[in-house]
Amino acid sequence: MSQHHDEPQSPIKTPKQLILAVIFAFLVPIFAIALLVRNVGTNPRDGAGTNAMGEQAVAERLRPVGQVLIKLEGGPLKTGEQVFQAQCSACHAAGLLGAPKFGDAAAWGPRLGQGFAALVNSALKGKGNMGPQGGGDHSDLEIARAVAHMANAGGGKFEEPKAPEGAASAAN
Ligand code: HEC
């Protein structure tokens, strides 16, 4: 009776096969890790100076697809127009519920006189039929930008507040 017969069946029969198996056992994981590292590393399509690997950008990409509402503190700052389209136009585009209509200088004229800060304050805290932030969930700066966008369309001459130095902005 040969000494091999009692052993569990193994594809490794000769010392040469054993050496090959050991080499493969090392090489395969290393190859897999190398592939993973390459995929996680910098994306060559994003040139120097972009914020592609910034914490925000990465979090943005990793976030679950099904998530509907997310507020990234300090995420890319929306422009006044973007906030307006997303949040304010519901009432202000048509002038619903007594809202001063977008682009209606007669409706905005008397309100502009109280100054930008007061208008922003109304938008942040709510006024009359308008809830705080117009019911939305934006940063204060984004709301201020939306106010400038709307007020200027109604005859105001406010400067849309800029993104803080170094902050990512969707568009300035
Ligand atoms: C649910 C409807 C609604 C939405 C959404 C809404 N507003 Fe208003 N808004 C109003 C109404 C109504 C008024 C008039 C309030 C009053 O004077 O009683 C108003 C007034 C304002 C005024 C003038 C405040 C003043 O002191 O005269 C500003 C500025 C303003 N809204 C900004 C915004 C911005 C910015 C957004 C989006 C982030 C927004 N609103 C979204 C209904 C809305």
CSV table of C-alpha atoms and ligand atoms in Angstrom, one decimal:
chain,number,residue,atom,x,y,z
A,1,MET,CA,0.0,0.0,0.0
A,2,SER,CA,1.5,3.3,-1.1
A,3,GLN,CA,1.8,6.0,1.6
A,4,HIS,CA,-0.3,8.4,-0.6
A,5,HIS,CA,-3.5,6.4,-0.5
A,6,ASP,CA,-4.7,7.5,2.9
A,7,GLU,CA,-4.2,11.2,2.3
A,8,PRO,CA,-7.1,13.4,1.1
A,9,GLN,CA,-7.1,13.9,-2.6
A,10,SER,CA,-4.9,16.8,-3.5
A,11,PRO,CA,-4.0,18.2,-6.9
A,12,ILE,CA,-0.5,18.7,-5.6
A,13,LYS,CA,1.4,15.5,-6.2
A,14,THR,CA,5.0,16.6,-6.9
A,15,PRO,CA,7.4,19.0,-5.2
A,16,LYS,CA,7.4,21.1,-8.4
A,17,GLN,CA,3.6,21.5,-8.2
A,18,LEU,CA,4.0,22.5,-4.6
A,19,ILE,CA,6.4,25.2,-5.4
A,20,LEU,CA,4.1,26.5,-8.2
A,21,ALA,CA,1.1,26.5,-5.8
A,22,VAL,CA,3.1,28.5,-3.2
A,23,ILE,CA,4.1,31.0,-5.8
A,24,PHE,CA,0.6,31.4,-7.0
A,25,ALA,CA,-0.7,31.8,-3.5
A,26,PHE,CA,1.5,34.8,-3.2
A,27,LEU,CA,1.1,36.3,-6.6
A,28,VAL,CA,-2.7,36.2,-6.9
A,29,PRO,CA,-3.4,38.4,-3.9
A,30,ILE,CA,-0.6,40.8,-4.7
A,31,PHE,CA,-2.0,41.1,-8.2
A,32,ALA,CA,-5.5,41.7,-6.8
A,33,ILE,CA,-4.3,44.3,-4.4
A,34,ALA,CA,-2.3,46.1,-7.1
A,35,LEU,CA,-5.5,46.3,-9.2
A,36,LEU,CA,-7.5,47.6,-6.3
A,37,VAL,CA,-4.9,50.2,-5.4
A,38,ARG,CA,-4.8,51.4,-9.0
A,39,ASN,CA,-8.6,51.8,-9.1
A,40,VAL,CA,-8.7,53.7,-5.9
A,41,GLY,CA,-5.8,56.0,-6.8
A,42,THR,CA,-6.0,59.3,-8.6
A,43,ASN,CA,-8.2,59.5,-11.7
A,44,PRO,CA,-6.0,60.5,-14.5
A,45,ARG,CA,-8.8,62.4,-16.2
A,46,ASP,CA,-8.8,65.0,-13.4
A,47,GLY,CA,-6.0,67.5,-13.9
A,48,ALA,CA,-4.0,69.1,-11.3
A,49,GLY,CA,-5.8,71.8,-9.3
A,50,THR,CA,-9.2,70.1,-9.5
A,51,ASN,CA,-10.7,69.0,-6.2
A,52,ALA,CA,-11.5,65.6,-7.5
A,53,MET,CA,-9.9,63.8,-4.6
A,54,GLY,CA,-11.0,66.3,-2.0
A,55,GLU,CA,-12.9,65.0,1.0
A,56,GLN,CA,-16.2,66.4,-0.2
A,57,ALA,CA,-15.7,65.1,-3.8
A,58,VAL,CA,-15.0,61.6,-2.5
A,59,ALA,CA,-17.9,61.6,-0.1
A,60,GLU,CA,-20.1,62.8,-2.9
A,61,ARG,CA,-19.0,59.9,-5.0
A,62,LEU,CA,-19.3,57.3,-2.3
A,63,ARG,CA,-22.7,58.3,-1.2
A,64,PRO,CA,-25.4,55.8,-1.7
A,65,VAL,CA,-27.3,56.1,-5.0
A,66,GLY,CA,-30.8,55.9,-3.4
A,67,GLN,CA,-30.2,58.8,-1.0
A,68,VAL,CA,-32.6,61.6,-1.7
A,69,LEU,CA,-31.7,64.4,0.7
A,70,ILE,CA,-28.3,65.1,1.9
A,71,LYS,CA,-26.7,68.2,3.2
A,72,LEU,CA,-23.0,68.2,3.0
A,73,GLU,CA,-21.7,70.9,5.4
A,74,GLY,CA,-19.6,73.1,3.2
A,75,GLY,CA,-20.2,71.1,0.1
A,76,PRO,CA,-20.0,72.7,-3.3
A,77,LEU,CA,-21.8,76.0,-2.9
A,78,LYS,CA,-24.8,76.5,-5.1
A,79,THR,CA,-25.3,79.7,-7.0
A,80,GLY,CA,-28.2,81.9,-6.3
A,81,GLU,CA,-29.8,80.8,-9.5
A,82,GLN,CA,-29.5,77.1,-8.6
A,83,VAL,CA,-31.0,77.6,-5.2
A,84,PHE,CA,-33.8,79.7,-6.7
A,85,GLN,CA,-34.6,77.0,-9.2
A,86,ALA,CA,-34.5,74.3,-6.6
A,87,GLN,CA,-36.3,76.0,-3.8
A,88,CYS,CA,-37.6,79.5,-4.2
A,89,SER,CA,-39.2,79.3,-7.7
A,90,ALA,CA,-42.0,77.1,-6.3
A,91,CYS,CA,-43.6,80.3,-4.9
A,92,HIS,CA,-41.6,83.2,-6.4
A,93,ALA,CA,-41.8,82.2,-10.1
A,94,ALA,CA,-45.5,82.7,-10.2
A,95,GLY,CA,-45.9,84.8,-7.1
A,96,LEU,CA,-47.9,82.3,-5.1
A,97,LEU,CA,-49.3,83.0,-1.6
A,98,GLY,CA,-48.5,86.6,-2.0
A,99,ALA,CA,-44.8,86.1,-2.7
A,100,PRO,CA,-43.1,88.9,-4.7
A,101,LYS,CA,-42.9,87.5,-8.2
A,102,PHE,CA,-39.5,86.9,-9.8
A,103,GLY,CA,-38.6,89.8,-12.1
A,104,ASP,CA,-41.5,91.9,-11.0
A,105,ALA,CA,-39.9,95.3,-10.1
A,106,ALA,CA,-43.2,96.7,-8.8
A,107,ALA,CA,-43.5,93.9,-6.3
A,108,TRP,CA,-39.8,94.0,-5.3
A,109,GLY,CA,-39.3,97.7,-5.3
A,110,PRO,CA,-40.7,98.5,-1.9
A,111,ARG,CA,-38.9,95.5,-0.3
A,112,LEU,CA,-35.5,96.3,-1.7
A,113,GLY,CA,-35.5,99.5,0.4
A,114,GLN,CA,-35.0,97.6,3.6
A,115,GLY,CA,-31.6,96.5,2.3
A,116,PHE,CA,-29.9,93.2,1.5
A,117,ALA,CA,-29.3,92.1,5.1
A,118,ALA,CA,-33.0,92.5,6.0
A,119,LEU,CA,-34.1,90.6,2.9
A,120,VAL,CA,-31.7,87.8,3.7
A,121,ASN,CA,-32.9,87.7,7.3
A,122,SER,CA,-36.5,87.3,6.0
A,123,ALA,CA,-35.5,84.5,3.8
A,124,LEU,CA,-33.6,82.7,6.5
A,125,LYS,CA,-36.2,83.1,9.3
A,126,GLY,CA,-39.3,83.1,7.1
A,127,LYS,CA,-41.9,85.8,6.7
A,128,GLY,CA,-45.7,85.6,6.3
A,129,ASN,CA,-46.5,82.6,4.2
A,130,MET,CA,-42.8,81.8,3.6
A,131,GLY,CA,-41.2,79.3,6.0
A,132,PRO,CA,-37.6,79.6,7.2
A,133,GLN,CA,-35.3,79.2,4.1
A,134,GLY,CA,-38.5,79.0,2.0
A,135,GLY,CA,-38.9,75.5,3.5
A,136,GLY,CA,-35.5,74.3,2.1
A,137,ASP,CA,-32.3,73.1,3.7
A,138,HIS,CA,-29.5,75.2,2.3
A,139,SER,CA,-26.5,77.0,3.9
A,140,ASP,CA,-27.1,80.6,4.9
A,141,LEU,CA,-24.7,81.7,2.2
A,142,GLU,CA,-26.7,79.9,-0.4
A,143,ILE,CA,-29.9,81.5,0.7
A,144,ALA,CA,-28.2,84.9,0.6
A,145,ARG,CA,-27.1,84.2,-3.0
A,146,ALA,CA,-30.6,83.2,-3.9
A,147,VAL,CA,-31.9,86.5,-2.4
A,148,ALA,CA,-29.4,88.5,-4.4
A,149,HIS,CA,-30.4,86.6,-7.6
A,150,MET,CA,-34.1,87.3,-7.0
A,151,ALA,CA,-33.8,90.8,-5.7
A,152,ASN,CA,-31.6,91.8,-8.6
A,153,ALA,CA,-34.1,90.4,-11.1
A,154,GLY,CA,-36.6,92.7,-9.4
A,155,GLY,CA,-34.5,95.8,-9.9
A,156,GLY,CA,-32.0,95.4,-7.0
A,157,LYS,CA,-28.3,96.0,-7.4
A,158,PHE,CA,-26.9,93.6,-4.8
A,159,GLU,CA,-23.7,91.6,-5.3
A,160,GLU,CA,-24.3,87.9,-5.0
A,161,PRO,CA,-22.1,86.9,-2.1
A,162,LYS,CA,-19.0,85.0,-3.2
A,163,ALA,CA,-17.9,81.6,-2.0
A,164,PRO,CA,-15.3,81.8,0.8
A,165,GLU,CA,-11.7,81.7,-0.4
A,166,GLY,CA,-10.8,78.1,-1.4
A,167,ALA,CA,-14.3,76.7,-1.2
A,168,ALA,CA,-15.6,74.6,-4.0
A,169,SER,CA,-18.3,76.4,-5.9
A,170,ALA,CA,-20.6,74.9,-8.5
A,171,ALA,CA,-20.1,78.0,-10.5
A,172,ASN,CA,-19.2,81.5,-9.5
B,1,HEC,C1,-43.9,78.6,0.1
B,1,HEC,C2,-43.7,79.7,-0.8
B,1,HEC,C3,-42.3,80.3,-0.8
B,1,HEC,C4,-41.1,79.8,-1.0
B,1,HEC,C5,-40.8,78.3,-1.4
B,1,HEC,C6,-40.2,80.8,-0.9
B,1,HEC,N1,-40.8,82.0,-0.6
B,1,HEC,FE1,-39.9,83.8,-0.4
B,1,HEC,N2,-41.7,84.7,0.0
B,1,HEC,C7,-42.9,84.0,0.0
B,1,HEC,C8,-43.9,84.9,0.4
B,1,HEC,C9,-45.4,84.6,0.6
B,1,HEC,C10,-43.3,86.2,0.7
B,1,HEC,C11,-43.9,87.5,1.1
B,1,HEC,C12,-43.9,87.5,2.7
B,1,HEC,C13,-44.5,88.7,3.3
B,1,HEC,O1,-44.1,89.8,3.0
B,1,HEC,O2,-45.5,88.5,4.0
B,1,HEC,C14,-41.9,86.0,0.4
B,1,HEC,C15,-40.9,87.0,0.4
B,1,HEC,C16,-39.6,86.8,0.2
B,1,HEC,C17,-38.6,87.8,0.3
B,1,HEC,C18,-38.9,89.3,0.7
B,1,HEC,C19,-38.8,89.4,2.2
B,1,HEC,C20,-39.1,90.8,2.7
B,1,HEC,O3,-38.6,91.0,3.8
B,1,HEC,O4,-39.7,91.6,2.1
B,1,HEC,C21,-37.4,87.3,0.1
B,1,HEC,C22,-36.1,88.0,0.0
B,1,HEC,C23,-37.7,85.9,-0.2
B,1,HEC,N3,-39.0,85.6,-0.1
B,1,HEC,C24,-36.7,85.0,-0.6
B,1,HEC,C25,-36.9,83.7,-0.8
B,1,HEC,C26,-35.9,82.7,-1.1
B,1,HEC,C27,-34.4,83.1,-1.2
B,1,HEC,C28,-36.4,81.5,-1.2
B,1,HEC,C29,-35.8,80.2,-1.6
B,1,HEC,C30,-34.7,79.8,-0.8
B,1,HEC,C31,-37.9,81.7,-1.0
B,1,HEC,N4,-38.1,83.0,-0.8
B,1,HEC,C32,-38.8,80.7,-1.1
B,1,HEC,C33,-43.1,82.7,-0.2
B,1,HEC,C34,-42.1,81.7,-0.5
